[in-house]
mmCIF file of C-alpha atoms in Angstrom:
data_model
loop_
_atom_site.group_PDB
_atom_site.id
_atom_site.type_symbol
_atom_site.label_atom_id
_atom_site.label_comp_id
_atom_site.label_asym_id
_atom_site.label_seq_id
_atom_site.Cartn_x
_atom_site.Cartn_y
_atom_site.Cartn_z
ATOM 1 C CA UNK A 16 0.000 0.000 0.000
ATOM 2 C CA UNK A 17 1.197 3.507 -0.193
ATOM 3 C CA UNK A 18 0.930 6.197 1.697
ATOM 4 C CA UNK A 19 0.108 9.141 -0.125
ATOM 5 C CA UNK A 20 0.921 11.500 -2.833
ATOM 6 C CA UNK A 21 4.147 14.014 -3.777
ATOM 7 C CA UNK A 22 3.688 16.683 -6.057
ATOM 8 C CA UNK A 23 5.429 17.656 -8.479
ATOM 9 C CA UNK A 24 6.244 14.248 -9.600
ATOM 10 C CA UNK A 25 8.769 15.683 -11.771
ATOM 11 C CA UNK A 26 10.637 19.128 -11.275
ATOM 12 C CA UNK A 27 13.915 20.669 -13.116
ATOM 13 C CA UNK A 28 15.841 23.322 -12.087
ATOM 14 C CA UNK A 29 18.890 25.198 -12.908
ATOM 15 C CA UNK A 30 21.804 24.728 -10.470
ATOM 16 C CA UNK A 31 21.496 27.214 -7.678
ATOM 17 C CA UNK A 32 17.837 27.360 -7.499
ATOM 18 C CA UNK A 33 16.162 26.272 -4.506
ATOM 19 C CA UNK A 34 13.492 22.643 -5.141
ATOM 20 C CA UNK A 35 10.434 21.922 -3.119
ATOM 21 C CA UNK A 36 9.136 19.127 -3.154
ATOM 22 C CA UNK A 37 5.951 18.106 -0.923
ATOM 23 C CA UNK A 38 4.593 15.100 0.422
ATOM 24 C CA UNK A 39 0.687 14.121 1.340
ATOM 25 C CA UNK A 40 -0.215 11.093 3.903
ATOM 26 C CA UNK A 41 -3.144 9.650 5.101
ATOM 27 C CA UNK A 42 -3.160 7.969 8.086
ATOM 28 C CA UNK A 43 -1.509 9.498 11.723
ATOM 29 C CA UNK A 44 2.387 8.619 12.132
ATOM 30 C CA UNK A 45 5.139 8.367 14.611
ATOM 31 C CA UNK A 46 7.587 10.060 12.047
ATOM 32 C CA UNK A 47 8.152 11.461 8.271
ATOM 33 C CA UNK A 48 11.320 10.613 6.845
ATOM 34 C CA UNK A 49 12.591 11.325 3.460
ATOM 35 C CA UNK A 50 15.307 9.625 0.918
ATOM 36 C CA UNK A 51 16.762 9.809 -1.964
ATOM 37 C CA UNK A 52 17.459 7.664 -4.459
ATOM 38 C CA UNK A 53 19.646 7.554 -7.591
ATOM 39 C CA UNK A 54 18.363 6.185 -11.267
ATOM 40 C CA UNK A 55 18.687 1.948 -9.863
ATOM 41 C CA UNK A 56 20.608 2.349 -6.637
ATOM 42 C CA UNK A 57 19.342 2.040 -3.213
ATOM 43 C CA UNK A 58 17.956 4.172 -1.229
ATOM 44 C CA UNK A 59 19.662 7.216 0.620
ATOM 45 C CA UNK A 60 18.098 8.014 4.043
ATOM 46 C CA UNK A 61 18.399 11.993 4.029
ATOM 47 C CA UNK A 62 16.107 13.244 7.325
ATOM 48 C CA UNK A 63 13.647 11.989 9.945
ATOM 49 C CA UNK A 64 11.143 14.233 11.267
ATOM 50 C CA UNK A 65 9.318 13.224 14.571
ATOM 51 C CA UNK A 66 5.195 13.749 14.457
ATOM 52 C CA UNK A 67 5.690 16.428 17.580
ATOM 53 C CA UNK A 68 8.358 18.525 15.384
ATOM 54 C CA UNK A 69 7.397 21.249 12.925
ATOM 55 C CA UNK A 70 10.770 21.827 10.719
ATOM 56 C CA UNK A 71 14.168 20.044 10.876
ATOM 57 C CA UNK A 72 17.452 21.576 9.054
ATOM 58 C CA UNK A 73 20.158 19.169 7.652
ATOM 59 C CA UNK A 74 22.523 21.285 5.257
ATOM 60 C CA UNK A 75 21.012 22.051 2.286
ATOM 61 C CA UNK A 76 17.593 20.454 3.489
ATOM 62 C CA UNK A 77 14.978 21.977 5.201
ATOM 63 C CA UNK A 78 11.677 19.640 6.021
ATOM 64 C CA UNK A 79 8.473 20.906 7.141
ATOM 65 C CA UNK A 80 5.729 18.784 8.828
ATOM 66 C CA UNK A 81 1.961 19.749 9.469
ATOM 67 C CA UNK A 82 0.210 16.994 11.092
ATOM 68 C CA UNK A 83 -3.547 18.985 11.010
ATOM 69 C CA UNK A 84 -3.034 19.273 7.320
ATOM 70 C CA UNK A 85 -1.228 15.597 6.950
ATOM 71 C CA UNK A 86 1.595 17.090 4.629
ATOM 72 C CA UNK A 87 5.213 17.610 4.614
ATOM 73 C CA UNK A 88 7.959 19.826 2.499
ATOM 74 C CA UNK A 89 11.071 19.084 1.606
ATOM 75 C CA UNK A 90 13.396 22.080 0.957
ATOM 76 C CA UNK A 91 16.997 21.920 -1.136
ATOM 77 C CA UNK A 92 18.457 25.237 -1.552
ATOM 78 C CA UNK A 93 21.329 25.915 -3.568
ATOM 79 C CA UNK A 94 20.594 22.795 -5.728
ATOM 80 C CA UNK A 95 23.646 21.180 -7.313
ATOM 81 C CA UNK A 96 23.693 18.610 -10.537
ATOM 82 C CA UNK A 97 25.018 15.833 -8.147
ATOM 83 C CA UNK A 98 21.407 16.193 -6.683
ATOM 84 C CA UNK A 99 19.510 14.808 -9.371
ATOM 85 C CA UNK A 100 17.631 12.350 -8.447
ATOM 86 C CA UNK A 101 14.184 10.593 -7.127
ATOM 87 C CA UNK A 102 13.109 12.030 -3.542
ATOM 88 C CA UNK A 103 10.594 9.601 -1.829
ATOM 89 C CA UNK A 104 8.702 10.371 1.661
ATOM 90 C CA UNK A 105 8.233 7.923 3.631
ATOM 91 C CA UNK A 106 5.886 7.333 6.935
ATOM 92 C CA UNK A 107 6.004 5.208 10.020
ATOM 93 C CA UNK A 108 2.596 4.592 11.539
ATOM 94 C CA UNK A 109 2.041 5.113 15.350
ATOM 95 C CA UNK A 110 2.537 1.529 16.237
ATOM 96 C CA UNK A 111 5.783 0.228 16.857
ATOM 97 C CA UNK A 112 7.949 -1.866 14.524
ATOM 98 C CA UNK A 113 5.660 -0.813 11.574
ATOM 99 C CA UNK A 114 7.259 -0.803 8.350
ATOM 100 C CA UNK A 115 7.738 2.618 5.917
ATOM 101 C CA UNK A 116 5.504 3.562 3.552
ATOM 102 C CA UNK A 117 6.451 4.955 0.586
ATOM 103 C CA UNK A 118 5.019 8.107 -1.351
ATOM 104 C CA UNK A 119 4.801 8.372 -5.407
ATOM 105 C CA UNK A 120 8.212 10.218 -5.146
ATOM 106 C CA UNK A 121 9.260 13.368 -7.097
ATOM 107 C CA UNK A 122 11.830 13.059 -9.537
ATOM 108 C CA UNK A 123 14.250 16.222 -9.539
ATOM 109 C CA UNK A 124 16.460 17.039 -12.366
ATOM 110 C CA UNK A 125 18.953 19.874 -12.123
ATOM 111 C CA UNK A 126 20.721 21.344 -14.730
ATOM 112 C CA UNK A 127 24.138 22.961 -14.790
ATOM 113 C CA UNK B 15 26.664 3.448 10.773
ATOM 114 C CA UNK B 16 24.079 0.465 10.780
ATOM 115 C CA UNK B 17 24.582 -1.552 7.803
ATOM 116 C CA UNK B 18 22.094 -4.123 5.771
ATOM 117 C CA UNK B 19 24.156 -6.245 3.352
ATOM 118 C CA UNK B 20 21.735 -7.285 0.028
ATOM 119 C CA UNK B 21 23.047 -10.125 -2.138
ATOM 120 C CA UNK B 22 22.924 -10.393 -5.001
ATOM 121 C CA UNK B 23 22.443 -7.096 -6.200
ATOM 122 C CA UNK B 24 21.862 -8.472 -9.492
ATOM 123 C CA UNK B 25 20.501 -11.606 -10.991
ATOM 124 C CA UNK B 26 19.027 -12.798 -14.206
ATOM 125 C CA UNK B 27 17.570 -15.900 -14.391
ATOM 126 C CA UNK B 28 15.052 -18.492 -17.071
ATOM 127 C CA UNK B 29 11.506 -18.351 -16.318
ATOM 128 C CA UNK B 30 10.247 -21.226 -13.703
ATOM 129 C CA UNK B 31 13.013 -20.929 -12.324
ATOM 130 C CA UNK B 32 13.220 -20.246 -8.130
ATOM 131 C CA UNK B 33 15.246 -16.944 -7.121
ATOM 132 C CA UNK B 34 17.053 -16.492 -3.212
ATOM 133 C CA UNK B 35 17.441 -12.728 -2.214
ATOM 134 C CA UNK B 36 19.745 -12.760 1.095
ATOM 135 C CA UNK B 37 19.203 -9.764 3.220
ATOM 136 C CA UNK B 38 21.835 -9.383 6.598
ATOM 137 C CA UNK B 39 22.321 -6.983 9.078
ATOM 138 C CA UNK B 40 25.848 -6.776 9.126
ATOM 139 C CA UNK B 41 26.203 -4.766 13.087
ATOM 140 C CA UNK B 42 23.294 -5.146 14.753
ATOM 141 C CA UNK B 43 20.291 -7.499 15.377
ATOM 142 C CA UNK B 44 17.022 -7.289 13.595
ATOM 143 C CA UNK B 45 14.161 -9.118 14.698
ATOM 144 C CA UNK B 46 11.652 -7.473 11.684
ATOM 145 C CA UNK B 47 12.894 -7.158 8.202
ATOM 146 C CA UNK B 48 10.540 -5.632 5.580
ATOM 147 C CA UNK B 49 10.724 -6.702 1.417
ATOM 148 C CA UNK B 50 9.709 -4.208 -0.944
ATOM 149 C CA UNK B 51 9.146 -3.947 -4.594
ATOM 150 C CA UNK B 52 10.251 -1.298 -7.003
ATOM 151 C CA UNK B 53 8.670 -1.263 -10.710
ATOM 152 C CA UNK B 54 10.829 0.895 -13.131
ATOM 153 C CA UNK B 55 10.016 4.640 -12.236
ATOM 154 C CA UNK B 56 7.406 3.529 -9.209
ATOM 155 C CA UNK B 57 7.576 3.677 -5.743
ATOM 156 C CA UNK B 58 8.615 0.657 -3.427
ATOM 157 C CA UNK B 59 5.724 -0.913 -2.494
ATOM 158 C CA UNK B 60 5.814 -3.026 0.708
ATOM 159 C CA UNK B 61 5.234 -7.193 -0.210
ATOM 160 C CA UNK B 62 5.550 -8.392 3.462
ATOM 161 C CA UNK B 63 7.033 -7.733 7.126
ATOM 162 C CA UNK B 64 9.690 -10.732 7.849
ATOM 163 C CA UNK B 65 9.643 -11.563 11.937
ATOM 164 C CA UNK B 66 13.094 -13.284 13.408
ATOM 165 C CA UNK B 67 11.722 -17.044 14.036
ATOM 166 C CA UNK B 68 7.856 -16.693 12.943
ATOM 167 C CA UNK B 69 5.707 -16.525 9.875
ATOM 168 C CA UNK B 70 6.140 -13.444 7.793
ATOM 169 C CA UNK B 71 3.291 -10.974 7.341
ATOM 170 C CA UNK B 72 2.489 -10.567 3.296
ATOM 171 C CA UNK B 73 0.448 -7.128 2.215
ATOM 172 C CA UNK B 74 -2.726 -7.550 0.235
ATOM 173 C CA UNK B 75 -2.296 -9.260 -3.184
ATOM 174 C CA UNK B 76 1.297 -10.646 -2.701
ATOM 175 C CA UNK B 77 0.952 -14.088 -2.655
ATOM 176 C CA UNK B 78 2.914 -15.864 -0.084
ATOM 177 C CA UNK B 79 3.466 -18.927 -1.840
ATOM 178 C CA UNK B 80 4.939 -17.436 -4.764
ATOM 179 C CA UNK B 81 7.018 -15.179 -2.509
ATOM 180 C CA UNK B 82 9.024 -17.433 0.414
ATOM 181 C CA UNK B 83 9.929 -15.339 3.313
ATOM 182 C CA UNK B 84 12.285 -17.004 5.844
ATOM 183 C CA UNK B 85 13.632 -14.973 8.669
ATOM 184 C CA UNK B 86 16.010 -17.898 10.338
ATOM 185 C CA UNK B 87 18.285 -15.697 12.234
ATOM 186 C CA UNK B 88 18.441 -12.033 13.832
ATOM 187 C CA UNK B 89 20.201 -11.028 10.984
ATOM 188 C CA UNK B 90 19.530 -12.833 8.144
ATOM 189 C CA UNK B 91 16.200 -12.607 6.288
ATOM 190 C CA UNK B 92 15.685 -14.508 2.555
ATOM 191 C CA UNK B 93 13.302 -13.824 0.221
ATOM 192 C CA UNK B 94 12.812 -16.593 -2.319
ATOM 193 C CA UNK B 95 11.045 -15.693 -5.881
ATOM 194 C CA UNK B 96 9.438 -19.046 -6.868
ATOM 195 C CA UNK B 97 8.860 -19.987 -10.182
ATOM 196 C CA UNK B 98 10.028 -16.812 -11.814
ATOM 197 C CA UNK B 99 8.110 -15.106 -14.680
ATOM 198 C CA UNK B 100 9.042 -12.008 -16.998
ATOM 199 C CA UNK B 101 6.274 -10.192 -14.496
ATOM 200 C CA UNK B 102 8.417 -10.684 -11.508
ATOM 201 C CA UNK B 103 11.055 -8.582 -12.892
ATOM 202 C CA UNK B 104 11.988 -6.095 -10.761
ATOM 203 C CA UNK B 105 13.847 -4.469 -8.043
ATOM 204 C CA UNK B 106 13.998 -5.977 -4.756
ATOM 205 C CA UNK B 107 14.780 -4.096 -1.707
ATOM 206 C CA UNK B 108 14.917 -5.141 1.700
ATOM 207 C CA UNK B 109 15.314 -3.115 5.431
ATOM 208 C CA UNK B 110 15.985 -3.899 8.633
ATOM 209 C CA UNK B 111 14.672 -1.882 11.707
ATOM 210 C CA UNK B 112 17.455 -1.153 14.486
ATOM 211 C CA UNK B 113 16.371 -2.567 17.880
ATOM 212 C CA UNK B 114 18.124 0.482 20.234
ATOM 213 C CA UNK B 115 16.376 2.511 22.147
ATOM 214 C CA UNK B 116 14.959 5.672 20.720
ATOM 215 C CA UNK B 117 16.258 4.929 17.072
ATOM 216 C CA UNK B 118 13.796 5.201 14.096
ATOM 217 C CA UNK B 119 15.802 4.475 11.186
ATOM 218 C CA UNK B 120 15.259 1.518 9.061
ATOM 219 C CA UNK B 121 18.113 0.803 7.187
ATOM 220 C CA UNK B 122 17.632 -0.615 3.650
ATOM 221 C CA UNK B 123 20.108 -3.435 1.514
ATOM 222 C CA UNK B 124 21.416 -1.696 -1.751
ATOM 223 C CA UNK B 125 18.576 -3.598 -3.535
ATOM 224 C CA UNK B 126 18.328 -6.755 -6.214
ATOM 225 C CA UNK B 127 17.537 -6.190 -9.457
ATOM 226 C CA UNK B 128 16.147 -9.481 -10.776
ATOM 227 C CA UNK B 129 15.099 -10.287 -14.715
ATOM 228 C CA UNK B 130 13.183 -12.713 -15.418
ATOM 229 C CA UNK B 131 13.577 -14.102 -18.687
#
């Protein structure tokens, strides 16, 4: 089953430009996470975000989470080539040792 | 950091044929692996929670006799694609949840690519 939706599902840029990419879930969670993933290569775990936090900074990444609205952002500023790739949210339901579910994904191209 | 082994990461193989995905946790013990399922430019789906020394869990419409879950060991789960057809190929990720305290992370295997010819 998945979880819900991303939007765009496809986005390029120019280098330097900021990408935002947003996430949609359904259900209540324990946490958001989100990862990356190169064209057929595993999966890159980039940043957790717990249900009682609001925004989380990692670097270039910036995440937003608003539980009344079941949604999440995901902010890369200053985008490089090197970060083209697939960006997938993920959630964990409330009850322990649940597995992740996956979003669509957006796929992010960026252009030198 | 936690690490989940995935072997092999690539594997073609005749239709009918039976397929064995190894997943480990190479630092830590994990008593609930989780399979997934990536179609070409899809998401991973989940197929089925594996449990350390108990049945595995399949998700709606995978069927559990084509797909052979064995979770022997706390750090070894296998995932066996029986009688392989062209439809099965795919990519084949597993994870493995870290048991300390306080840690959400599931860590995921590099992923199998299996064709199916």
């Amino acid at each position: 089953s998945q979880q819900g939706e991303e939007d765009p599902q496809a986005l390029s840029i120019q280098e330097g430009e900021n990408a935002t990419m947003n996430c949609s879930y359904k259900t209540s969670i324990n946490n958001l996470q989100w990862y990356r993933q190169n064209s057929g290569r595993g999966l890159v775990h980039l940043i957790l975000i717990r249900s009682n936090e609001r925004e989380k900074h990692s670097g270039r990444l910036r995440v937003t989470l608003d539980t009344s609205k079941k949604s999440s952002s995901l902010l890369i500023t200053a985008s490089r080539a090197a970060d083209t790739a697939s960006y997938f949210c993920a959630t964990e339901a409330n009850q322990a040792g649940t597995a992740l579910i996956f979003g669509k994904g957006t796929t992010l191209s960026v252009s030198s | 950091g936690a690490v989940v082994s995935q072997h092999p990461s690539w594997v073609i193989c005749k239709s009918g044929t039976s397929v064995k995905i190894e997943c480990r946790s190479l630092d830590f013990q994990a008593t609930t692996m989780f399979w997934y399922r990536q179609f070409p430019k899809q998401s991973l789906m989940l197929m089925a929670t594996s449990n350390e020394g108990s049945k595995a869990t399949y998700e709606q419409g995978v069927e559990k006799d084509k797909f052979l879950i064995n979770h022997a060991s706390l750090t070894l789960s296998t995932l066996t694609v029986t009688s392989a057809h062209p439809e099965d190929s795919s990519f084949y990720i597993c994870s493995a949840r870290h048991p300390g305290g306080g840690r959400d992370i599931q860590y995921f295997g590099a992923g199998t690519r299996l064709s199916v010819l």
